[in-house]
PDB file of C-alpha atoms and ligand atoms in Angstrom:
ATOM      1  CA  UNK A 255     -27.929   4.587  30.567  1.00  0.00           C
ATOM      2  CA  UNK A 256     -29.002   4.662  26.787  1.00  0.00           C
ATOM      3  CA  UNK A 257     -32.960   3.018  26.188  1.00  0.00           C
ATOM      4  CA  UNK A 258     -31.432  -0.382  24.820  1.00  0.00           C
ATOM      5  CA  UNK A 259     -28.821  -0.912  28.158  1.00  0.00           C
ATOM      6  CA  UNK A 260     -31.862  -0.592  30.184  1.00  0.00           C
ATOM      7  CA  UNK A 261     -34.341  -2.537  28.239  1.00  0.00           C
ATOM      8  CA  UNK A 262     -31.394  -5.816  28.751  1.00  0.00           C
ATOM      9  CA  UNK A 263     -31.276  -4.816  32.593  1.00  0.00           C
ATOM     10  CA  UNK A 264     -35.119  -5.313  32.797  1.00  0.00           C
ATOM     11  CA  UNK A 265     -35.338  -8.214  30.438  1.00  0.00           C
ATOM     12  CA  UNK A 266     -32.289 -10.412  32.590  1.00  0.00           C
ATOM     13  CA  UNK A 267     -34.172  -9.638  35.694  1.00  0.00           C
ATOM     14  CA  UNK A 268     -37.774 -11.285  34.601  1.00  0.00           C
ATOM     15  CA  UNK A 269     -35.449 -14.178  33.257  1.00  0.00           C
ATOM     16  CA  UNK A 270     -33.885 -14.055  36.895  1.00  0.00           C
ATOM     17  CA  UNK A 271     -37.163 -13.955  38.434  1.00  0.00           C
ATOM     18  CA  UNK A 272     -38.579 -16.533  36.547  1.00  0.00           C
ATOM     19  CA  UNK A 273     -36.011 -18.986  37.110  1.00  0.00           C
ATOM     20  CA  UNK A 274     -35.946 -18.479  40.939  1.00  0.00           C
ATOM     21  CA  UNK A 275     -39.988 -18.504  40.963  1.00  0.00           C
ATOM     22  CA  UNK A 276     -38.741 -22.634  39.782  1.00  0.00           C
ATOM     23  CA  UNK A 277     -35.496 -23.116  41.376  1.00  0.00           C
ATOM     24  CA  UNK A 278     -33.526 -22.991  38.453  1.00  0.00           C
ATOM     25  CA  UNK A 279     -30.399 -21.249  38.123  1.00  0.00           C
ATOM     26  CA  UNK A 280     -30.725 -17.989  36.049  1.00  0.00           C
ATOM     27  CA  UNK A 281     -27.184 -18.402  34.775  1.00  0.00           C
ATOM     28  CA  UNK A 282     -28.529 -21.912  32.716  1.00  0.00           C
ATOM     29  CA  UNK A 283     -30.595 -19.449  30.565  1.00  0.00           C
ATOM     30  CA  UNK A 284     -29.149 -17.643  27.345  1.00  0.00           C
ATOM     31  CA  UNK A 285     -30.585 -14.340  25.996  1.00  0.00           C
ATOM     32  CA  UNK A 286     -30.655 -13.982  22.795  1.00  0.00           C
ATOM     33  CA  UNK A 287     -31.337 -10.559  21.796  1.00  0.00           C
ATOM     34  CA  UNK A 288     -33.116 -10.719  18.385  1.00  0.00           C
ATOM     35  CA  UNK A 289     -32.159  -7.708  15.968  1.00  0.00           C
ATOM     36  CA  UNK A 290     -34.195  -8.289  12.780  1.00  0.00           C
ATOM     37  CA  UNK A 291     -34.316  -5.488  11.083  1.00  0.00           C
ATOM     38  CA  UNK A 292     -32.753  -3.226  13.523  1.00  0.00           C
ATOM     39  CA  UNK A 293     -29.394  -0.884  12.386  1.00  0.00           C
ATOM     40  CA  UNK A 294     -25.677  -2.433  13.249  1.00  0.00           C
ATOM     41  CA  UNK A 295     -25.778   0.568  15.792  1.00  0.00           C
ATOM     42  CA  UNK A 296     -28.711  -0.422  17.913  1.00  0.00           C
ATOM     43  CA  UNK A 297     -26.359  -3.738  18.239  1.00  0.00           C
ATOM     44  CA  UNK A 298     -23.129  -2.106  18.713  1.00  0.00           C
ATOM     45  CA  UNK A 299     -25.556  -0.712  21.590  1.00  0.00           C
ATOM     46  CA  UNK A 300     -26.583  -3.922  22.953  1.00  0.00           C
ATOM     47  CA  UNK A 301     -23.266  -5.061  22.414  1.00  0.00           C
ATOM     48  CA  UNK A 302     -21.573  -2.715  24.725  1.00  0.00           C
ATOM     49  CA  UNK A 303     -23.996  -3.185  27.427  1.00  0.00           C
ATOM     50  CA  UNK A 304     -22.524  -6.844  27.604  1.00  0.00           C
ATOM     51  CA  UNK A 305     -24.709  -8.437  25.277  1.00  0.00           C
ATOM     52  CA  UNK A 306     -23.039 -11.269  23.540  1.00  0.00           C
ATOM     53  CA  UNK A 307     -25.732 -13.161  21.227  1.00  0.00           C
ATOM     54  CA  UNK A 308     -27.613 -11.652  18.597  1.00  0.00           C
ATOM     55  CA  UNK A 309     -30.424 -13.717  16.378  1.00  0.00           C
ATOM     56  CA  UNK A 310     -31.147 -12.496  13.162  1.00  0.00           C
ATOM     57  CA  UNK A 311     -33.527 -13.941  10.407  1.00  0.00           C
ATOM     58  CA  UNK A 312     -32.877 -12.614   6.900  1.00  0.00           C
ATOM     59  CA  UNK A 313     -29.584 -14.289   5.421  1.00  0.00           C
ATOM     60  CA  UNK A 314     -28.366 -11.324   3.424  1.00  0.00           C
ATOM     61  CA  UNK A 315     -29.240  -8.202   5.951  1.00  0.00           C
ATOM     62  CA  UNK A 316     -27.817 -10.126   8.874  1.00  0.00           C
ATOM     63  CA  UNK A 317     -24.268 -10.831   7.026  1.00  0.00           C
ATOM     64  CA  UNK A 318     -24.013  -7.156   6.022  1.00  0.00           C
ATOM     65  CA  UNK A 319     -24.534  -6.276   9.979  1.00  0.00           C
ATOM     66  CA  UNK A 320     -21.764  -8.646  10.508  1.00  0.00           C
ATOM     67  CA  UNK A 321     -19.412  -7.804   8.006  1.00  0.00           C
ATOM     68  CA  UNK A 322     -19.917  -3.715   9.511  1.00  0.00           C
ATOM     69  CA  UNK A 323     -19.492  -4.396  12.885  1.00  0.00           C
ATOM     70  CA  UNK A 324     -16.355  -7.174  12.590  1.00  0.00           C
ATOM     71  CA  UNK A 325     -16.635  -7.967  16.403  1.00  0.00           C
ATOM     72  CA  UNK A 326     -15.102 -11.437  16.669  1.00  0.00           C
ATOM     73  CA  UNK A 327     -16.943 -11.363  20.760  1.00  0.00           C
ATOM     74  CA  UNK A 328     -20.516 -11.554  19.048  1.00  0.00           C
ATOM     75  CA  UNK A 329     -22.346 -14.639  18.883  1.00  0.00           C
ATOM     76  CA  UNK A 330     -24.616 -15.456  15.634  1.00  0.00           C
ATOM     77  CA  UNK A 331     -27.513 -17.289  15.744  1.00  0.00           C
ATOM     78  CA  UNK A 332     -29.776 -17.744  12.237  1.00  0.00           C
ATOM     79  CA  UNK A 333     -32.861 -18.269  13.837  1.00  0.00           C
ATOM     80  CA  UNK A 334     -35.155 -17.421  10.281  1.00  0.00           C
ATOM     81  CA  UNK A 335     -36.560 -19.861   7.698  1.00  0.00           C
ATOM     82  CA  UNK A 336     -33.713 -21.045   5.581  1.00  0.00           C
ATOM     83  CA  UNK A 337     -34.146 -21.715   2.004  1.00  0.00           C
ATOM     84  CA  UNK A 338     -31.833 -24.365   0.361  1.00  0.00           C
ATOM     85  CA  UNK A 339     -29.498 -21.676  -2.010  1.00  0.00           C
ATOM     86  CA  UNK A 340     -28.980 -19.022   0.896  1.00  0.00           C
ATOM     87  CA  UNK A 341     -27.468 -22.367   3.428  1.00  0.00           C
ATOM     88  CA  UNK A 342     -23.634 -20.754   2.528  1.00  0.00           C
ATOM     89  CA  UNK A 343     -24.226 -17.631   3.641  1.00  0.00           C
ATOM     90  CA  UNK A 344     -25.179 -19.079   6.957  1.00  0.00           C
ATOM     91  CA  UNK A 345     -22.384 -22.019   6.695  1.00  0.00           C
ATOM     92  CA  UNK A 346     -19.689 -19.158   6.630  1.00  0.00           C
ATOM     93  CA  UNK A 347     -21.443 -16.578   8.120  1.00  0.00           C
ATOM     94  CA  UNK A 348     -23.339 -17.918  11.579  1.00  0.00           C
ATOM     95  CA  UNK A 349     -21.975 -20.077  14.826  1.00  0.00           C
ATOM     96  CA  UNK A 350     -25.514 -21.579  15.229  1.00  0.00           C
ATOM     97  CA  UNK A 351     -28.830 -22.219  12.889  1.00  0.00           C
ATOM     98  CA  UNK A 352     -32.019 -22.819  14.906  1.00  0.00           C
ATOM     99  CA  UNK A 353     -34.359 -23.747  11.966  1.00  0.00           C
ATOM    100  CA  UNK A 354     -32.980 -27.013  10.811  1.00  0.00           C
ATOM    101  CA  UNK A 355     -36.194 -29.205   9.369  1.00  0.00           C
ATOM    102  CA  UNK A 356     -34.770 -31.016   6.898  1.00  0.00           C
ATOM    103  CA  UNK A 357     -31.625 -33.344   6.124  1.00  0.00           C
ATOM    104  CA  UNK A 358     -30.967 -31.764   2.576  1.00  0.00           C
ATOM    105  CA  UNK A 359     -30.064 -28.589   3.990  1.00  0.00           C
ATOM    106  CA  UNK A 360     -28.194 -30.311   7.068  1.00  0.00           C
ATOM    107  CA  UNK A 361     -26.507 -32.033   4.160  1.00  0.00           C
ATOM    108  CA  UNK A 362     -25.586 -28.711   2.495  1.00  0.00           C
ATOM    109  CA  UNK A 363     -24.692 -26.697   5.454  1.00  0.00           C
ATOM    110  CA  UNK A 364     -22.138 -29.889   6.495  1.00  0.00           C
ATOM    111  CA  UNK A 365     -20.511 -29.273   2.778  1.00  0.00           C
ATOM    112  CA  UNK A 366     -20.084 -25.705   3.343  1.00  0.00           C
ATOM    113  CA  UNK A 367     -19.341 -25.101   6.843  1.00  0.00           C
ATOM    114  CA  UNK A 368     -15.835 -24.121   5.825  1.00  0.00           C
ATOM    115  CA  UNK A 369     -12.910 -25.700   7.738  1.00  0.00           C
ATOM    116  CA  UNK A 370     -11.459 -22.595   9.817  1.00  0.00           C
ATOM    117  CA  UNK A 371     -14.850 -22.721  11.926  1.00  0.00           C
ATOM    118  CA  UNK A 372     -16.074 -24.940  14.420  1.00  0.00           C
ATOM    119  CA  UNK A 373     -18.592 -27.044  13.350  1.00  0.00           C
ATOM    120  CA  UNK A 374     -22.276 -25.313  12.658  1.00  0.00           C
ATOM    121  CA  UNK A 375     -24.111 -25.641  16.057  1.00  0.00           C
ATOM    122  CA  UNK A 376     -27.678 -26.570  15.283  1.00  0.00           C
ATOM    123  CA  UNK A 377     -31.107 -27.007  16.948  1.00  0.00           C
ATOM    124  CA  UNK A 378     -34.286 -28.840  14.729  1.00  0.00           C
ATOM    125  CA  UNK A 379     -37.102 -27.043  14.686  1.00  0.00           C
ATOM    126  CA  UNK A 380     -40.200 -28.786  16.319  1.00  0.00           C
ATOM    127  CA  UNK A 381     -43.761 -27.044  15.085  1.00  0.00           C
ATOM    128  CA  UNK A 382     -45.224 -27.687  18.048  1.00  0.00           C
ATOM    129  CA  UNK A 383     -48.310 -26.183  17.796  1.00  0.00           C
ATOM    130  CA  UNK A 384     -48.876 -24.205  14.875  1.00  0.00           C
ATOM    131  CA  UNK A 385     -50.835 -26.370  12.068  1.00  0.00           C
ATOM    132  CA  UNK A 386     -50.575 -23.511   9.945  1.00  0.00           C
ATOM    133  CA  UNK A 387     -46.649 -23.144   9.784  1.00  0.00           C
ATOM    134  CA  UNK A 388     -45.196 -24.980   7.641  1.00  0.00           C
ATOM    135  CA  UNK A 389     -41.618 -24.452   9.444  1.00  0.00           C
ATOM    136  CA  UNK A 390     -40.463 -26.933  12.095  1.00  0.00           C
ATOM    137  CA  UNK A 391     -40.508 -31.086  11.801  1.00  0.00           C
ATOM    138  CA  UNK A 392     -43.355 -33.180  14.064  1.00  0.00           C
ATOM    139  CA  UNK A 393     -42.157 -34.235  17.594  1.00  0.00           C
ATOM    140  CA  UNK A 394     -42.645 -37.879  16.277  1.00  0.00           C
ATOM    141  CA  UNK A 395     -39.547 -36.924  13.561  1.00  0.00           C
ATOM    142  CA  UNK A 396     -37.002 -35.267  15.914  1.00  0.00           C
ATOM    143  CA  UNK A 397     -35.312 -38.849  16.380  1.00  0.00           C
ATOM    144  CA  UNK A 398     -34.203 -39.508  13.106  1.00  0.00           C
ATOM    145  CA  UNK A 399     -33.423 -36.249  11.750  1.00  0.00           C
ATOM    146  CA  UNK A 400     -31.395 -36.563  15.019  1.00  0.00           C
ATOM    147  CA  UNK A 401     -29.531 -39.468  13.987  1.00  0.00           C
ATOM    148  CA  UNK A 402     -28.876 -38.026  10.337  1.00  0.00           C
ATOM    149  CA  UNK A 403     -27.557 -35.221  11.317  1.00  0.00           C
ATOM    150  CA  UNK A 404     -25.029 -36.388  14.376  1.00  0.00           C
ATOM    151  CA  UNK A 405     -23.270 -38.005  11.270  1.00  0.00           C
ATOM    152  CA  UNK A 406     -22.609 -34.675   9.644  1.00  0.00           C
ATOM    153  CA  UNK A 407     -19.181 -33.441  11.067  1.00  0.00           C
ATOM    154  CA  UNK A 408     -18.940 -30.203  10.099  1.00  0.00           C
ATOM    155  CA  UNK A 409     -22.564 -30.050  12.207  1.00  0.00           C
ATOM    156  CA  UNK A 410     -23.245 -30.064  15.927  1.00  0.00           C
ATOM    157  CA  UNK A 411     -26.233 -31.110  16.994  1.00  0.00           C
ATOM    158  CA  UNK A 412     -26.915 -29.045  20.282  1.00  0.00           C
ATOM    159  CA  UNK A 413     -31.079 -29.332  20.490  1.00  0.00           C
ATOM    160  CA  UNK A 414     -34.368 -27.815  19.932  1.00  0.00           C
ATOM    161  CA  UNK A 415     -36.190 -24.633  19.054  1.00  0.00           C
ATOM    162  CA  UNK A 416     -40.083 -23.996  19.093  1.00  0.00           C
ATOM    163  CA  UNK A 417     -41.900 -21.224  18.130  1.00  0.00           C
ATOM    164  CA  UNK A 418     -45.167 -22.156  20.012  1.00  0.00           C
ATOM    165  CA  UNK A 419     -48.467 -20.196  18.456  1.00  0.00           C
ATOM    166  CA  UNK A 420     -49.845 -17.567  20.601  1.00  0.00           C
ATOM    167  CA  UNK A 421     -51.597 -17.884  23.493  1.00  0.00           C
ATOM    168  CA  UNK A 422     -52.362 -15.756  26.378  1.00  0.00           C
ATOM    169  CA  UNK A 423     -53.150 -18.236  28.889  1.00  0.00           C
ATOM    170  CA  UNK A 424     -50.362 -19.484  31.397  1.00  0.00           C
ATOM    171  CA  UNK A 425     -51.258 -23.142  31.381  1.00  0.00           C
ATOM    172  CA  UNK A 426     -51.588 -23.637  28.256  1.00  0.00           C
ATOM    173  CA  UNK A 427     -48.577 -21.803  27.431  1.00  0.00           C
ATOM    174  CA  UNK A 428     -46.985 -24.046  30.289  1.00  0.00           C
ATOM    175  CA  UNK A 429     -48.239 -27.370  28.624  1.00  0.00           C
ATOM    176  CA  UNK A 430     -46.764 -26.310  25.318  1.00  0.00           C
ATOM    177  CA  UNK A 431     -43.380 -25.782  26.832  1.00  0.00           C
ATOM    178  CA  UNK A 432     -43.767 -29.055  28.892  1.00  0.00           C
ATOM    179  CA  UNK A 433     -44.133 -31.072  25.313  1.00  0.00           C
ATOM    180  CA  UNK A 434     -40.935 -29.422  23.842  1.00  0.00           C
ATOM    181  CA  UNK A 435     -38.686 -30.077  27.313  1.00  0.00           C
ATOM    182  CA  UNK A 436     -40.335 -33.972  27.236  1.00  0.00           C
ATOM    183  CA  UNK A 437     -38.376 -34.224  23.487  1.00  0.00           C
ATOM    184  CA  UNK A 438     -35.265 -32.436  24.622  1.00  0.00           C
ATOM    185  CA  UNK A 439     -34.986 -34.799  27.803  1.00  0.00           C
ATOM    186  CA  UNK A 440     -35.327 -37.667  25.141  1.00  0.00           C
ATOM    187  CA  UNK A 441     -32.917 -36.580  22.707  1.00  0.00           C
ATOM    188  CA  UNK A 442     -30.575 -35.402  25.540  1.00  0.00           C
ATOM    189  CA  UNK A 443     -30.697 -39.122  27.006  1.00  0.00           C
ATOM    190  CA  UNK A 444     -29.273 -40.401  23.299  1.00  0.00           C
ATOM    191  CA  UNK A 445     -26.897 -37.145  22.517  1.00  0.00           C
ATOM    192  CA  UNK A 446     -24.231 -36.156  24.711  1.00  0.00           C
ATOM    193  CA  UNK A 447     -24.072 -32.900  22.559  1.00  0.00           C
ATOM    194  CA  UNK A 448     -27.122 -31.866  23.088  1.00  0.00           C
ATOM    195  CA  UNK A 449     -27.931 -28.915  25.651  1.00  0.00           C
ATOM    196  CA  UNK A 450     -30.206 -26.111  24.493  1.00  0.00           C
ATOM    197  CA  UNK A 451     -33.790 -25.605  24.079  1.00  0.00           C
ATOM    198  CA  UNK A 452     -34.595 -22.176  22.251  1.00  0.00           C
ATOM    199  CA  UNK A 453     -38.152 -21.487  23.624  1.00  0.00           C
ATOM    200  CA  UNK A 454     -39.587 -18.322  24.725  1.00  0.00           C
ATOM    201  CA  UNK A 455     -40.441 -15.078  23.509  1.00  0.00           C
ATOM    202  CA  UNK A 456     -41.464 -11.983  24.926  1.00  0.00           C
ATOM    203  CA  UNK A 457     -44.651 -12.964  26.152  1.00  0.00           C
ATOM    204  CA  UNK A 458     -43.905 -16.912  27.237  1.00  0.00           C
ATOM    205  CA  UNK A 459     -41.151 -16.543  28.518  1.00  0.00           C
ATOM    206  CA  UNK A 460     -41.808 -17.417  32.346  1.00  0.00           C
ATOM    207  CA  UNK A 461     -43.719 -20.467  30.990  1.00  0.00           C
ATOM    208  CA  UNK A 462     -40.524 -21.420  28.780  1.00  0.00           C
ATOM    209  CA  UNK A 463     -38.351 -20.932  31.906  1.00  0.00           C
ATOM    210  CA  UNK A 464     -40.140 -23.263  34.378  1.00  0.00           C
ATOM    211  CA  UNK A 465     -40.896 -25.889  31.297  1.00  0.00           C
ATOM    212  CA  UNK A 466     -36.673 -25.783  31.189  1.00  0.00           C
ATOM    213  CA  UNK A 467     -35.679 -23.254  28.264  1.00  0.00           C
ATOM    214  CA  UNK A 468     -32.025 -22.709  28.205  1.00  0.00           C
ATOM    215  CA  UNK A 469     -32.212 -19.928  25.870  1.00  0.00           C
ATOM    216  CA  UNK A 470     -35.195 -16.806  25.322  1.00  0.00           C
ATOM    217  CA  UNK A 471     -35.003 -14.946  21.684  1.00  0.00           C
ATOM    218  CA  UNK A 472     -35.849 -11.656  22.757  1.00  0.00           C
ATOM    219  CA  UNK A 473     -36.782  -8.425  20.541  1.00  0.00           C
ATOM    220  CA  UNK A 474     -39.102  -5.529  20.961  1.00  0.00           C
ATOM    221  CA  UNK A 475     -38.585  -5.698  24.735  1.00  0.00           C
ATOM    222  CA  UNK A 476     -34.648  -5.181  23.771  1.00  0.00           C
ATOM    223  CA  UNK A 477     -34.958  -3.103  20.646  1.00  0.00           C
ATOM    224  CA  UNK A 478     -38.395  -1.816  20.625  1.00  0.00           C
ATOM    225  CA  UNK A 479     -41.069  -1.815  17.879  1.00  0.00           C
ATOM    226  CA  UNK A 480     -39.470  -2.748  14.411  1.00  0.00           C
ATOM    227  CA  UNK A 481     -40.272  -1.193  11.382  1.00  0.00           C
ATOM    228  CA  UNK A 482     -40.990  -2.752   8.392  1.00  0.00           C
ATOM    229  CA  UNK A 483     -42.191   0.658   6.188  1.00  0.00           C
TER     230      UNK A 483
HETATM  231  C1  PLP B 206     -38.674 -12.086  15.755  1.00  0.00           C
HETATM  232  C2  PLP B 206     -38.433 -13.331  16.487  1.00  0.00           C
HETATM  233  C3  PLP B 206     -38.296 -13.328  17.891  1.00  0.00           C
HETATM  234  C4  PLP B 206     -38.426 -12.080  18.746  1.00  0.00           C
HETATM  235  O1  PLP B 206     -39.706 -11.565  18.677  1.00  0.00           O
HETATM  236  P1  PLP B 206     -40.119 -10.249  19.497  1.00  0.00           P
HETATM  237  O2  PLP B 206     -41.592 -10.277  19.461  1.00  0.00           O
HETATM  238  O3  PLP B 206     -39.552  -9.079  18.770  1.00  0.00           O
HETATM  239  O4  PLP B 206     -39.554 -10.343  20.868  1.00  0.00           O
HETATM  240  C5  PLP B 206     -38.020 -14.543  18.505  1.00  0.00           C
HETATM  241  N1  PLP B 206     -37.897 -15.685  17.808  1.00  0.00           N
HETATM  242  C6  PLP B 206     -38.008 -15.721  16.470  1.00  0.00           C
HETATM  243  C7  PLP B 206     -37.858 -17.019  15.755  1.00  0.00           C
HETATM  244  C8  PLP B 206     -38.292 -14.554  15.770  1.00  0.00           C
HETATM  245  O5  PLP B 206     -38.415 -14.608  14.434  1.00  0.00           O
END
């Protein structure tokens, strides 16, 4: 068993645990194993240890991984900040953005999502509770940007994705979580397309679980450290 194949074992068992801790069925939660900066071999890796779903965050590193590996079973989720000109790479390059927070670029991506693909899934970004990001839309927007973009066909709108700030305390990581699964309930009630919240890291993850996550972006604990020298 290589390092990666047993860092995935460990990982799906805390998501197991944590969703029978609240009752939930573990199968209703999506890993995504994030590989930022980490070599098309570490994901060839993860990959063969039945990983299907890979998040990446820089436009132009990710699609060379992509083009080098050519394995039409991966899943590819942009989960980075997207500026405006790099929104074709990701059109023709991704099955799912997490980091929509604006309607120009919905606009955009719904232009270029080119017609051999299924439409773009996408989640809006909610900042949550981070004051000093300036990535993610207020919970008091989600409804319209909602509306906007369910009129994009080349787009579908499948939910939300928070990157909460850090915090070390279970409550409060709880009451975070319980804030982004009130909005998806909401937007759920007026979308029938809707069905994933991306919440949850490495270290609130059990919180993001029993708040309702359907999906955890997971890293280090997969890939270990990254290097950025
Ligand atoms: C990097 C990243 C992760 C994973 O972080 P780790 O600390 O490596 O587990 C998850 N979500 C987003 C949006 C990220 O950019």
């Amino acid at each position: 068993m290589t390092a990666i194949s047993h860092n995935l074992d460990q990982i799906r068992q805390r998501i197991t645990l944590a969703a029978q801790r609240c009752g939930r069925d573990p199968s209703e939660i999506t890993l995504l194993a994030v590989s930022k900066t980490k070599p098309a071999s570490a994901i060839a890796e993860a990959a063969l240890a039945g990983q299907q779903c890979f998040g990446e965050n820089y436009v132009q590193e990710a699609v060379d991984k992509i083009t080098v590996l050519k394995n039409p079973a991966l899943i590819w989720h942009f989960i980075g900040p997207l500026q405006s000109n790099k929104s074709r790479l990701v059109a023709e390059n991704f099955a799912w953005l997490h980091t929509l927070d604006r309607l120009k670029l919905a606009t955009r991506l719904n232009e270029q999502r080119p017609e051999h693909l299924d439409a773009l899934n996408v989640l809006i970004q909610v900042n949550i509770s981070d004051e000093n990001s300036k990535s993610g839309i207020m919970l008091k927007d989600i409804s319209g940007l909602a509306l906007q973009i369910a009129k994009l066909p080349r787009l579908r709108l499948r939910g939300l994705m928070a990157i909460p700030a850090p915090e070390s305390d279970y409550q409060r990581q709880l009451a975070v979580c319980q804030q982004m699964s009130e909005a998806f309930v909401l937007l759920r009630a007026d979308h029938p397309s809707v069905d994933t919240l991306s919440l949850g890291m490495s270290d609130d993850m059990e919180a993001a679980i029993a708040a309702g996550s359907t999906m955890v972006r997971i890293g280090t604990a997969i890939f270990g450290a990254r290097n950025f020298a």
